Coordinates of N, CA and C in Angstrom, one line a residue:
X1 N 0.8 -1.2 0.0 CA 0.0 0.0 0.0 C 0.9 1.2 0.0
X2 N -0.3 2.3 -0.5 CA 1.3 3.4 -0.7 C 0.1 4.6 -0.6
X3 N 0.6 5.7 0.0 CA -0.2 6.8 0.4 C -0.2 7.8 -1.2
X4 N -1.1 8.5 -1.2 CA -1.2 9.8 -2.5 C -2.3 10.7 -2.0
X5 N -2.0 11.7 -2.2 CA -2.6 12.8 -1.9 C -3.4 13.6 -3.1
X6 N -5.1 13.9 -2.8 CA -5.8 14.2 -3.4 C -5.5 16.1 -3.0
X7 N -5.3 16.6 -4.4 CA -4.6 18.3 -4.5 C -6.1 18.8 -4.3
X8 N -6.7 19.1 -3.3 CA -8.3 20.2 -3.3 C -7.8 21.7 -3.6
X9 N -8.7 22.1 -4.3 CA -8.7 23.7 -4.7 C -9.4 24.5 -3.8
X10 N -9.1 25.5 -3.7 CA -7.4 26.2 -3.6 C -6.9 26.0 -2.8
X11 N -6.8 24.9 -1.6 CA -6.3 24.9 -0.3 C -6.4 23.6 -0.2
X12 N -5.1 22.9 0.3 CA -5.6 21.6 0.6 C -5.6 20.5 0.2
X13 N -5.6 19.1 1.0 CA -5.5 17.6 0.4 C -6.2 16.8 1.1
X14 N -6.6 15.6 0.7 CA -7.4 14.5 1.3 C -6.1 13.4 0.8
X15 N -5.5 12.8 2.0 CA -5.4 11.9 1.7 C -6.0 10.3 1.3
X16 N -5.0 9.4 0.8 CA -6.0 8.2 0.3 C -4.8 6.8 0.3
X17 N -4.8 6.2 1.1 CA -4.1 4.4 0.8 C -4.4 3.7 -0.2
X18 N -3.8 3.6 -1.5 CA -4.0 2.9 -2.7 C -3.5 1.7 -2.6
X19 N -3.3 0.9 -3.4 CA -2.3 -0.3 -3.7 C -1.0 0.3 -4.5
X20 N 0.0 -0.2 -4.0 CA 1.2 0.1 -4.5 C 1.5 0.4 -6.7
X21 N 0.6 -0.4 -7.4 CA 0.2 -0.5 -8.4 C -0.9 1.0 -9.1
X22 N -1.1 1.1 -8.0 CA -2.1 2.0 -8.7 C -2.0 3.6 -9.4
X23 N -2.1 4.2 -10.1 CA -1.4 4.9 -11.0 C -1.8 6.6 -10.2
X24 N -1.0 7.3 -10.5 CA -1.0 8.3 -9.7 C -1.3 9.7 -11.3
X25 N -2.8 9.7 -10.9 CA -2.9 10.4 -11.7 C -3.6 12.2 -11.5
X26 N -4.1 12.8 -12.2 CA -4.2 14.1 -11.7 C -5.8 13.9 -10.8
X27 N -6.4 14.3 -10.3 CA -5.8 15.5 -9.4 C -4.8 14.6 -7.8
X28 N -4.5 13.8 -8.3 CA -3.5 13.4 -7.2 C -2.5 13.3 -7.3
X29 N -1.0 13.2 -6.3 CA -0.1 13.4 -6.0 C 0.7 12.4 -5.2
X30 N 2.2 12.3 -5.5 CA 2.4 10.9 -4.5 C 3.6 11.9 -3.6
X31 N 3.9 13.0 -3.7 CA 4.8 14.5 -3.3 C 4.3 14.5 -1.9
X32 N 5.0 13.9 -0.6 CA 4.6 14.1 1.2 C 3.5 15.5 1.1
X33 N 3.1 15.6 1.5 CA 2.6 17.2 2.2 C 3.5 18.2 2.9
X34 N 3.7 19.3 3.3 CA 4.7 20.1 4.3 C 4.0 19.6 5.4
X35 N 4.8 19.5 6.2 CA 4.4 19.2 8.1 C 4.4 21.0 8.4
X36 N 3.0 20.9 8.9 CA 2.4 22.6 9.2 C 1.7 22.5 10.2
X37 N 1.4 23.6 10.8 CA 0.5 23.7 11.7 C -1.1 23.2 11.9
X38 N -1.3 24.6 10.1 CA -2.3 23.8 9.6 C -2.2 22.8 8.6
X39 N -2.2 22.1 8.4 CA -2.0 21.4 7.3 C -2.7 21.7 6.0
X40 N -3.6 22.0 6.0 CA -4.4 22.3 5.3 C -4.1 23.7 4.3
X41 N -2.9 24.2 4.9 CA -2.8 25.6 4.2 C -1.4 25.8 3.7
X42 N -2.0 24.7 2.8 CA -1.3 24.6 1.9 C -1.7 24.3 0.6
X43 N -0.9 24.6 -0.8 CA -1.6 23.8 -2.2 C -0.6 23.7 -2.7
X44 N -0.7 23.1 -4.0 CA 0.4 22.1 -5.0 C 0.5 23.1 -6.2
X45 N 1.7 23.3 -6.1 CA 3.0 23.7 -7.3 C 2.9 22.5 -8.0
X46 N 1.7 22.6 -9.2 CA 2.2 21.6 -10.2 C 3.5 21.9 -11.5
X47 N 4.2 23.4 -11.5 CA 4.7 23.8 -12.5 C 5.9 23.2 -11.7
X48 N 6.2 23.5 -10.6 CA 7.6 22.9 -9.4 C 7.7 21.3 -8.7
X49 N 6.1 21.1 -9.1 CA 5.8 19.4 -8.7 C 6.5 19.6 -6.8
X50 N 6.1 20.6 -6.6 CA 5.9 20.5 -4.9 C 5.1 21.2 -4.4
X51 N 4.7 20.9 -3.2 CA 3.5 22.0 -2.0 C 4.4 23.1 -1.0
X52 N 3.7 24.1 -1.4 CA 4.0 25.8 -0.8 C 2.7 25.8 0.6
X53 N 3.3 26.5 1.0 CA 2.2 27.2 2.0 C 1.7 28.7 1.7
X54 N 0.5 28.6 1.8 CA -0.4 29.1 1.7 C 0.3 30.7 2.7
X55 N 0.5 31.8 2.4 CA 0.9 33.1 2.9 C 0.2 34.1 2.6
X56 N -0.5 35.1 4.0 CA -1.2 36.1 3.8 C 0.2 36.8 3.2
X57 N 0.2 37.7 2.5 CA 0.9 38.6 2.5 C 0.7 40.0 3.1
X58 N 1.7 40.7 4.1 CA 1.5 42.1 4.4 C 1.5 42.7 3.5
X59 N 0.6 43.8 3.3 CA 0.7 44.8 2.3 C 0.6 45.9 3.2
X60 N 0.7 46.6 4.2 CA 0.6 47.5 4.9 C 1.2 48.5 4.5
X61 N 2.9 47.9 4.1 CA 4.1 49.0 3.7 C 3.8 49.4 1.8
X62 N 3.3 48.5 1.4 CA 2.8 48.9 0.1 C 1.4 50.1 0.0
X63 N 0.6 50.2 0.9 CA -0.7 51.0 1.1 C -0.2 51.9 1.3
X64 N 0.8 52.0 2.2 CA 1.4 53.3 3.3 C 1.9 54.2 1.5
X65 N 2.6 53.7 1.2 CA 3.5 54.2 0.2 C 2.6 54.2 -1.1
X66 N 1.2 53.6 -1.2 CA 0.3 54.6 -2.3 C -0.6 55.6 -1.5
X67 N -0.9 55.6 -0.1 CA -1.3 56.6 0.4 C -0.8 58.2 0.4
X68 N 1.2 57.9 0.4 CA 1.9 59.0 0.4 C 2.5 59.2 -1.2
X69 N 1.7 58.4 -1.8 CA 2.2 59.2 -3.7 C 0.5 59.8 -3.8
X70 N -0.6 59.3 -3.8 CA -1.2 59.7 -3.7 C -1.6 61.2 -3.1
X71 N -1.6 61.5 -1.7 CA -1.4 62.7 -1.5 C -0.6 63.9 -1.7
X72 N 0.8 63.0 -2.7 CA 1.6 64.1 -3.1 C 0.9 64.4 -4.4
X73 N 0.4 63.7 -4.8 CA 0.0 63.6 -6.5 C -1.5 64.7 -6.4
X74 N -2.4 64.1 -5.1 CA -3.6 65.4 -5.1 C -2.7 67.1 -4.3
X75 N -2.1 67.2 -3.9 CA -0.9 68.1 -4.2 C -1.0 69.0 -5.2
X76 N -0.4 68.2 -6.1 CA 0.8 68.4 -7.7 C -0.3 69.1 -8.4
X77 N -1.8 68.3 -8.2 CA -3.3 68.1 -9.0 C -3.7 69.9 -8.6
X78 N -3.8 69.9 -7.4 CA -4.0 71.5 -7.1 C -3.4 72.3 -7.5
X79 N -1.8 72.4 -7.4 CA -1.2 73.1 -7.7 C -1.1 73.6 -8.9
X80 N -0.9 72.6 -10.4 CA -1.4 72.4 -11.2 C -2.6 73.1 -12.1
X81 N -3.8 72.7 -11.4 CA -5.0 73.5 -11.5 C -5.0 75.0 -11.1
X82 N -4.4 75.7 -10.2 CA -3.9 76.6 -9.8 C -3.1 77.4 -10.6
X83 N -2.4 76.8 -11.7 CA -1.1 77.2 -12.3 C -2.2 77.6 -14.0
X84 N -3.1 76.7 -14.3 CA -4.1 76.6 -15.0 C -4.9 78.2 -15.2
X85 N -5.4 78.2 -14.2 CA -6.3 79.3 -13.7 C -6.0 80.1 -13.8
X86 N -4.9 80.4 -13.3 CA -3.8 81.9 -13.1 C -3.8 82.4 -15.1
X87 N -3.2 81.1 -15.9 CA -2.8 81.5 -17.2 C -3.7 81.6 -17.9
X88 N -5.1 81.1 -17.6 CA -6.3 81.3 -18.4 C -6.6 82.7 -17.9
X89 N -6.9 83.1 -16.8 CA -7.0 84.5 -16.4 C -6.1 85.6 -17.1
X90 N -4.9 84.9 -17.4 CA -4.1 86.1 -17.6 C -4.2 86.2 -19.6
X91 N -4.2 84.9 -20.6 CA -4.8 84.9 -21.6 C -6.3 86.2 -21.8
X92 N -6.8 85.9 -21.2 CA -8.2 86.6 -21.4 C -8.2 88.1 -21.3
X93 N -7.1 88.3 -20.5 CA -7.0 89.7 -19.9 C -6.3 90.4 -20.5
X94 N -5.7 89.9 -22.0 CA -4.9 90.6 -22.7 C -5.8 90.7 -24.4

């Protein structure tokens, strides 16, 4: 007997005890699992033919840093509009 792991989407496996003979086809896997906490949070790299864990990623420092282009940019936007005004004013007036 020989263990294979059923790949669930997006997260995840069921394992299953086959006979040693039996063909390992998609959506299953004969690749261990990672030993995790959860186990379950994890899925299968079929392009690397191995299992990743599953990672929130912080984006915090990425937000922070369109928050502060952003406010330079509504800035630039005023200032700009400002610069606008002034030369349409001064067009007209000649």
């Amino acid at each position: 007997m020989k263990t294979i792991y059923k790949v669930l989407y997006p997260l995840g496996y069921e394992e299953h005890e086959v006979a040693d003979d039996f063909p390992v086809l998609l959506p299953f896997v004969a690749v261990l699992p990672l030993e995790l906490e959860n186990p379950q949070s994890q899925f299968f790299n079929f392009a690397e033919n191995k299992w990743e864990e599953a990672i929130t990623q912080d984006y915090s420092e990425k937000i922070e840093l369109l928050e502060n282009i952003s406010t330079g940019l509504q800035a630039e936007n005023e200032r700009l509009a400002e610069t606008v005004a002034l030369q349409d004013t001064q067009l007209t007036d000649t």
